[in-house]
Short mmCIF file of C-alpha atoms and ligand atoms in Angstrom, two decimals:
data_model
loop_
_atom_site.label_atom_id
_atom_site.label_comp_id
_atom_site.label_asym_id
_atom_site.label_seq_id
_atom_site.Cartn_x
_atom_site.Cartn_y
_atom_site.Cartn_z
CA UNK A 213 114.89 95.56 134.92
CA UNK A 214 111.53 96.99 133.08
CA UNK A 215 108.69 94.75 133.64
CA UNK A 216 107.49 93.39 130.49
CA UNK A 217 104.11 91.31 132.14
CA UNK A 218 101.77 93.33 130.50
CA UNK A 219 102.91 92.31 127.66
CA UNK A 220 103.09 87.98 128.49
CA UNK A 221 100.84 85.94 127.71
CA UNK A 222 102.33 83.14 129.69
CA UNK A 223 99.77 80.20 129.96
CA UNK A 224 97.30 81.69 127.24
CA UNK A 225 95.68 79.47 124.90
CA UNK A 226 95.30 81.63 121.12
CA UNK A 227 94.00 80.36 118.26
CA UNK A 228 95.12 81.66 114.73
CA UNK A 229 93.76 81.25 111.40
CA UNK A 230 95.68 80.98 108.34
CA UNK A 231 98.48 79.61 110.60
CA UNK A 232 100.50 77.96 107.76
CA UNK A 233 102.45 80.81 106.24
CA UNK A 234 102.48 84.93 106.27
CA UNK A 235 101.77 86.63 108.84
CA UNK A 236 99.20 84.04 110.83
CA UNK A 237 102.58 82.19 111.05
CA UNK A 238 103.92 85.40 112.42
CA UNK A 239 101.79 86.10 114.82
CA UNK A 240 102.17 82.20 115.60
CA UNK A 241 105.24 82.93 116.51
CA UNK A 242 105.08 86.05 118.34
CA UNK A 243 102.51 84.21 120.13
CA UNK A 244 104.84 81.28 121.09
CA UNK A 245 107.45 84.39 122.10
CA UNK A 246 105.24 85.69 124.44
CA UNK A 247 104.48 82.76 126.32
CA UNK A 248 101.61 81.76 125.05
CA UNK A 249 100.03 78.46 123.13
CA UNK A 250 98.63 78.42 119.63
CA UNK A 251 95.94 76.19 118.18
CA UNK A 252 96.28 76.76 114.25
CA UNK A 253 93.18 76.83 112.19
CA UNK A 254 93.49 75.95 108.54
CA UNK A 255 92.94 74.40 105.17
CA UNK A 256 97.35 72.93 105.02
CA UNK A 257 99.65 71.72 106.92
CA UNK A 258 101.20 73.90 109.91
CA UNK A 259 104.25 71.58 110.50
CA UNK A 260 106.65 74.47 109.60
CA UNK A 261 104.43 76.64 111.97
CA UNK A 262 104.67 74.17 114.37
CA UNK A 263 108.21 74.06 114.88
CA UNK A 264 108.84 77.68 114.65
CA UNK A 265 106.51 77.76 117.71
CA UNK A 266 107.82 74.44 119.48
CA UNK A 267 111.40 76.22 118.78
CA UNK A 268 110.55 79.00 121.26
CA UNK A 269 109.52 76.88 123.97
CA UNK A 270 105.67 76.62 123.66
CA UNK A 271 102.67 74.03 122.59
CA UNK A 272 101.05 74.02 119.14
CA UNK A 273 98.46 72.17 117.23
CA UNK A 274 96.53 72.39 114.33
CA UNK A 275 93.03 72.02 113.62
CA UNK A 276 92.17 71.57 109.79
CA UNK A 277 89.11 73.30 108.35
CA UNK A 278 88.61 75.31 105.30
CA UNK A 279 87.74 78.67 106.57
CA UNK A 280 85.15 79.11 102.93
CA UNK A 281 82.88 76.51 104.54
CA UNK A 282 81.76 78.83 107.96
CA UNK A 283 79.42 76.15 108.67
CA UNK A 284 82.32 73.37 109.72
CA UNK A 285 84.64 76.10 110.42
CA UNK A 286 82.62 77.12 113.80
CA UNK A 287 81.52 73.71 114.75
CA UNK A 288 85.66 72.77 114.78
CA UNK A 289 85.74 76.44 116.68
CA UNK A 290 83.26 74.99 119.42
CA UNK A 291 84.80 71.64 120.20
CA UNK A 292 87.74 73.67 121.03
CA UNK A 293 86.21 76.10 122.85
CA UNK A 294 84.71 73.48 125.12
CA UNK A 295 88.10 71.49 125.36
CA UNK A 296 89.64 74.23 127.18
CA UNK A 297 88.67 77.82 127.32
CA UNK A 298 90.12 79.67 124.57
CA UNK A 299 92.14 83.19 125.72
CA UNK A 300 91.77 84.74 122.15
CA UNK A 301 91.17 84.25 118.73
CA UNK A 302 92.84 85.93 115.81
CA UNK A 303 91.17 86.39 112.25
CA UNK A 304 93.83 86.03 110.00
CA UNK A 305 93.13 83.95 107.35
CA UNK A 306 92.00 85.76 104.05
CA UNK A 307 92.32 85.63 100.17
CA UNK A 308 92.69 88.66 97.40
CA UNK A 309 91.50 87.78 93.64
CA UNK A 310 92.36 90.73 91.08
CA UNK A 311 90.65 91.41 87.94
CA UNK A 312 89.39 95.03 86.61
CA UNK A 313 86.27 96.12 88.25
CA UNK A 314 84.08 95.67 84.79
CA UNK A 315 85.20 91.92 84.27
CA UNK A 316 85.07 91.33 87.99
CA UNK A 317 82.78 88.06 88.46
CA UNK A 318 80.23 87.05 90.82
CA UNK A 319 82.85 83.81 91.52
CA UNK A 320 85.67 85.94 92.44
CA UNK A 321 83.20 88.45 95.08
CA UNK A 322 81.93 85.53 96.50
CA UNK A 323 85.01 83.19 97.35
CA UNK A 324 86.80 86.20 99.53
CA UNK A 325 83.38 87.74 100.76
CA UNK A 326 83.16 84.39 102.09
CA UNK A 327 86.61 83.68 103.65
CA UNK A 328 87.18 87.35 104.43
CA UNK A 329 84.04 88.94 106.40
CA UNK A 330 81.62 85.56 106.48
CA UNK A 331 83.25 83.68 108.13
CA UNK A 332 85.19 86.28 110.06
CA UNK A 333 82.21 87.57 111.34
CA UNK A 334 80.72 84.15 112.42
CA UNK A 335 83.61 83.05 113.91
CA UNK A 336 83.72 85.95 116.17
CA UNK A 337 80.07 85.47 116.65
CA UNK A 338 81.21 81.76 117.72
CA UNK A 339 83.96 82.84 120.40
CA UNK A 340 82.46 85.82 121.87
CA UNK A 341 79.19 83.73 122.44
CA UNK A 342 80.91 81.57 124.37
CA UNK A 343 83.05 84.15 126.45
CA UNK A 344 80.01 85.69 126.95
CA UNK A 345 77.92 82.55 127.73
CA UNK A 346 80.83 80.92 130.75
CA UNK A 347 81.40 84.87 131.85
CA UNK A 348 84.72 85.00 130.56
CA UNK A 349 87.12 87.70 129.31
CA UNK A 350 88.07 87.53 125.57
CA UNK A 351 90.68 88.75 123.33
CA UNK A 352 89.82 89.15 119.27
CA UNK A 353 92.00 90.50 116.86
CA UNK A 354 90.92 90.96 113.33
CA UNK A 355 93.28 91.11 110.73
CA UNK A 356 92.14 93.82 108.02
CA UNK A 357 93.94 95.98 105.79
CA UNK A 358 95.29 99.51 104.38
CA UNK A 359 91.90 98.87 101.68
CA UNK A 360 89.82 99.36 104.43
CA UNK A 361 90.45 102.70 104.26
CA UNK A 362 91.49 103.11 100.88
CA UNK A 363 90.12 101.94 97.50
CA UNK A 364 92.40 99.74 95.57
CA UNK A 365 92.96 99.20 92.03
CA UNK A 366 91.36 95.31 90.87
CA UNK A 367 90.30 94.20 94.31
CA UNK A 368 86.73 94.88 94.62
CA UNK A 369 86.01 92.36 96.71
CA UNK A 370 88.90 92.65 98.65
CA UNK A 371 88.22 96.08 98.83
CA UNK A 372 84.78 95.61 100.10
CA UNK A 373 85.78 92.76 102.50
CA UNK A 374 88.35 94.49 104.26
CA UNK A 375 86.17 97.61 104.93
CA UNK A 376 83.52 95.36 106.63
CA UNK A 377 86.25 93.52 108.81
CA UNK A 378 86.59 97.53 110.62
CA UNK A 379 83.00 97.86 110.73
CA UNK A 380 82.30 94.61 112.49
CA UNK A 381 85.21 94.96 114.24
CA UNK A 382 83.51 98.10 116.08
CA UNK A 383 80.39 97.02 116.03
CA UNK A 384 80.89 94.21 117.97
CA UNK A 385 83.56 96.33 120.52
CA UNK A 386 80.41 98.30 120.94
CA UNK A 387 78.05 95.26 121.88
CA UNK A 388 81.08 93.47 123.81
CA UNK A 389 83.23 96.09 125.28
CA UNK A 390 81.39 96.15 128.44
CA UNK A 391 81.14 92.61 129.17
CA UNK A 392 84.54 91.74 128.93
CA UNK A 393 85.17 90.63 125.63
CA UNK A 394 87.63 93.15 123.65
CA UNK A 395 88.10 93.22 119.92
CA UNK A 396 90.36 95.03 117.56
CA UNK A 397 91.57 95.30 114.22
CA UNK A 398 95.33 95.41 112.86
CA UNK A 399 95.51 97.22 109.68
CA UNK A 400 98.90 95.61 107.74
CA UNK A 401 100.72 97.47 105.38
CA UNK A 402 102.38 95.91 102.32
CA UNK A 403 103.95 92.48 103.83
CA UNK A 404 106.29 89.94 102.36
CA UNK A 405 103.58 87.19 101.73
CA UNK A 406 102.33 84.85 99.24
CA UNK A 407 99.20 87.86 99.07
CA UNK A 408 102.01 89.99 97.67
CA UNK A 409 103.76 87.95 95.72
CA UNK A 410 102.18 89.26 92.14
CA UNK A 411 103.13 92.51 93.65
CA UNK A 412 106.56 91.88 94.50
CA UNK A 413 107.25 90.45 90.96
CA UNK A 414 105.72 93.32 88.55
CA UNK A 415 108.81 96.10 89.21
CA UNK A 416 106.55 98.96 88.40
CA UNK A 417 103.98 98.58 90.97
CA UNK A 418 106.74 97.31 93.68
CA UNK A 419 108.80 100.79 93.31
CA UNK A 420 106.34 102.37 93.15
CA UNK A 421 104.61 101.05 96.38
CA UNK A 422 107.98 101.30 98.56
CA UNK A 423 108.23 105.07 97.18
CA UNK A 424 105.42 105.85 99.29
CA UNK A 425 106.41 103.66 102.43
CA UNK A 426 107.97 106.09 104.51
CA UNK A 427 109.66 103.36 106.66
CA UNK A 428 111.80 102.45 103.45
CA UNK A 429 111.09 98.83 103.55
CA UNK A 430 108.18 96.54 103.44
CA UNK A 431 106.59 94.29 106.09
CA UNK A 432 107.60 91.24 107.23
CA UNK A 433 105.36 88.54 109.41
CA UNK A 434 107.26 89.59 112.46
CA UNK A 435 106.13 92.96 112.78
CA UNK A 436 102.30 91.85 112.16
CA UNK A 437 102.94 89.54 115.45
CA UNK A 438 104.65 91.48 117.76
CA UNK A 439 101.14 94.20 117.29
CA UNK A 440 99.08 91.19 117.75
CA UNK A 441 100.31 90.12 120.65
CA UNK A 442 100.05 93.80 121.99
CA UNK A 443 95.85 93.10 121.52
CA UNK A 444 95.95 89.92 123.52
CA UNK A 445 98.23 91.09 126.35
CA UNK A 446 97.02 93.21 129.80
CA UNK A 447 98.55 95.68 127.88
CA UNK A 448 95.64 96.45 126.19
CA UNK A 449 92.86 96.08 128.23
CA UNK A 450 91.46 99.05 127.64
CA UNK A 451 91.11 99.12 123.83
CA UNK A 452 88.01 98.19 122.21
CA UNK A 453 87.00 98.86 118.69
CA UNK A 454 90.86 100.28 117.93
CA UNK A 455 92.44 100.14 114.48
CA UNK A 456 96.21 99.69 114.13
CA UNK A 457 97.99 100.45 111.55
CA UNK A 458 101.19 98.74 110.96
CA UNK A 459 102.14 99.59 107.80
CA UNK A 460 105.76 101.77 107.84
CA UNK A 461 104.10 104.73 107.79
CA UNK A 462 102.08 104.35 104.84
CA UNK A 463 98.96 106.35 105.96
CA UNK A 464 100.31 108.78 107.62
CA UNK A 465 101.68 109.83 104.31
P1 LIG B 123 99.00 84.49 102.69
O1 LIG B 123 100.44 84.25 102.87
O2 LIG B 123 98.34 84.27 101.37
O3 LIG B 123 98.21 83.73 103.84
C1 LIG B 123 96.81 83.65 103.87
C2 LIG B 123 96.42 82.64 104.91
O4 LIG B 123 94.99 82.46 104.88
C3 LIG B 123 97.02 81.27 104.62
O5 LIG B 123 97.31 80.64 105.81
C4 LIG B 123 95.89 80.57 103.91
O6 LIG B 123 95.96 79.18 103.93
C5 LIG B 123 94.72 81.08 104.73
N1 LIG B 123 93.48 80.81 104.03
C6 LIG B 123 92.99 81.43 102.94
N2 LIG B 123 91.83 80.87 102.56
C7 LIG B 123 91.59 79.87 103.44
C8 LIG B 123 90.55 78.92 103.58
N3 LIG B 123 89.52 78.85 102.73
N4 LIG B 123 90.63 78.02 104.60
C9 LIG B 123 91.67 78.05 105.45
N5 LIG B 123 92.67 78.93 105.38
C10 LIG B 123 92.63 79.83 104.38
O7 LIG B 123 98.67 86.01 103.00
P2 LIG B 123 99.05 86.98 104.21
O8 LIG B 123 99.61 88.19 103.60
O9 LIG B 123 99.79 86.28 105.27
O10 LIG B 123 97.58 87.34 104.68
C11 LIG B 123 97.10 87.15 105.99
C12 LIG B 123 96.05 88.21 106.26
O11 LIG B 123 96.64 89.50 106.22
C13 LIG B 123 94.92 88.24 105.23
O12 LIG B 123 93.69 88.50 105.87
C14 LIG B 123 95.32 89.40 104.35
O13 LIG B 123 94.21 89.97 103.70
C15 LIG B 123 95.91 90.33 105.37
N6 LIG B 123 96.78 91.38 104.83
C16 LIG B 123 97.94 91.07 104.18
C17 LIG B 123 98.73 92.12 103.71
C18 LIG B 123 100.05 91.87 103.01
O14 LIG B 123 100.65 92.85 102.55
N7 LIG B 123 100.54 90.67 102.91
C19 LIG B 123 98.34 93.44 103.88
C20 LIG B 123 97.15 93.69 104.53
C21 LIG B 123 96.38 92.66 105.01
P3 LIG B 123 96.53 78.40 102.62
O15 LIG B 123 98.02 78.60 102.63
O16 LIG B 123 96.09 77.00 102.88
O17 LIG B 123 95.87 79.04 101.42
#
């Protein structure tokens, strides 16, 4: 029998953002799969989340904030923290708004700047203080995005956001990397999700995109999690600052 215990993470205590739906509800999952617990963090109800995870055999709860305000989003991240200690945290949670570059408003930068990088940096400031402060290992995993290495067409901000998620991502490997604390980024491909939904429904761009997937298909939550839980796991330990892609194939293309 192969031993799979690099891979468990059997009595770890993860904490997801954007838990609800998508692929935070994947990697919820794949989580719960694996052995491990998951503390949800977000703005609605994780009760489908919930028992999707309590289905496999393992502990959830939810923790309401809305990720925009980073102020009451790390003070909720604290309390946690000093509850129990906290095994790894996964960025998830993030928002797109589309318009064309020249009507793109100050409104629609702002909201996902904030939800996307703010407070994804500040939360990781928040967890890896802490790891760092009780001399504990850490586990981060950022969620980011095939536009952080490409440009997009009407998602400047999204754009924008997602190539800061890599940089921070290996700036704070860098800082961290020696002192326990490891963090890496999951780049997604196109994934069944709400995110693509006004994708999915205009039949140009949605040929068009699986054209150029070379797995045939697009994503779905599951294989988002399964990666994830890759970055939390023993498995890993020796991967800081590391972008990957799961995304069909898409840029090796
Ligand atoms: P989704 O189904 O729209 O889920 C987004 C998640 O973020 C939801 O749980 C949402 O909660 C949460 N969220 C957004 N703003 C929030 C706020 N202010 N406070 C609390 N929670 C908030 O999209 P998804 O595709 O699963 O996206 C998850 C992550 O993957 C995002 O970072 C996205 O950029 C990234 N990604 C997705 C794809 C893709 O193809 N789907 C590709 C690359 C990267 P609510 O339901 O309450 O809004």
């Amino acid at each position: 029998m192969s031993d799979l215990s690099a891979f468990s993470l059997a009595g770890k205590r993860i904490a997801v953002t954007g838990a609800n739906t998508g692929i935070g509800q994947g990697i919820a999952v794949a989580i719960a799969r694996a052995g491990g617990s998951v503390i949800g963090i977000g703005r609605s109800s994780m009760a489908e989340t919930a028992r999707f995870v309590e289905a496999e055999g393992a502990g959830f709860s939810e923790a309401m904030a809305d990720i925009a305000d980073s102020k009451a989003t790390i003070a909720l991240l604290e309390t946690l923290m000093a509850a129990a200690p906290l095994d790894g945290l996964v960025n998830n949670a993030g928002i797109i708004r589309r318009a064309d570059a020249v009507d793109f408003t100050e409104d629609d930068w702002d909201a996902v700047m904030d939800v996307n990088l703010r407070s994804l940096f500040f939360l990781c400031q928040a967890y890896g203080r802490a790891c760092l402060a009780q001399g504990r290992p850490g586990r981060i995993v950022n969620i980011a995005s095939l536009l952080s290495f490409q440009g997009g067409i009407r998602v400047a901000s999204y754009t924008a956001s997602k190539h800061g998620v890599l940089g921070i991502t290996r700036l704070l490997a860098n800082e961290w990397a020696a002192k326990g604390v490891n963090v890496n980024v999951i780049a997604p491909g196109y994934i069944e999700t709400n995110n693509t939904e006004a994708l999915r429904n205009d039949p140009d761009r949605s040929r068009s995109i699986l054209e150029r997937i070379p797995a045939g298909r697009w994503g779905v939550p599951d294989d988002i999690g399964d990666a994830a839980v890759f970055l939390l796991a023993r498995a890993s330990n020796y991967m800081h600052g590391a972008v990957l892609p799961v995304d069909g194939g898409w840029l090796a293309r």
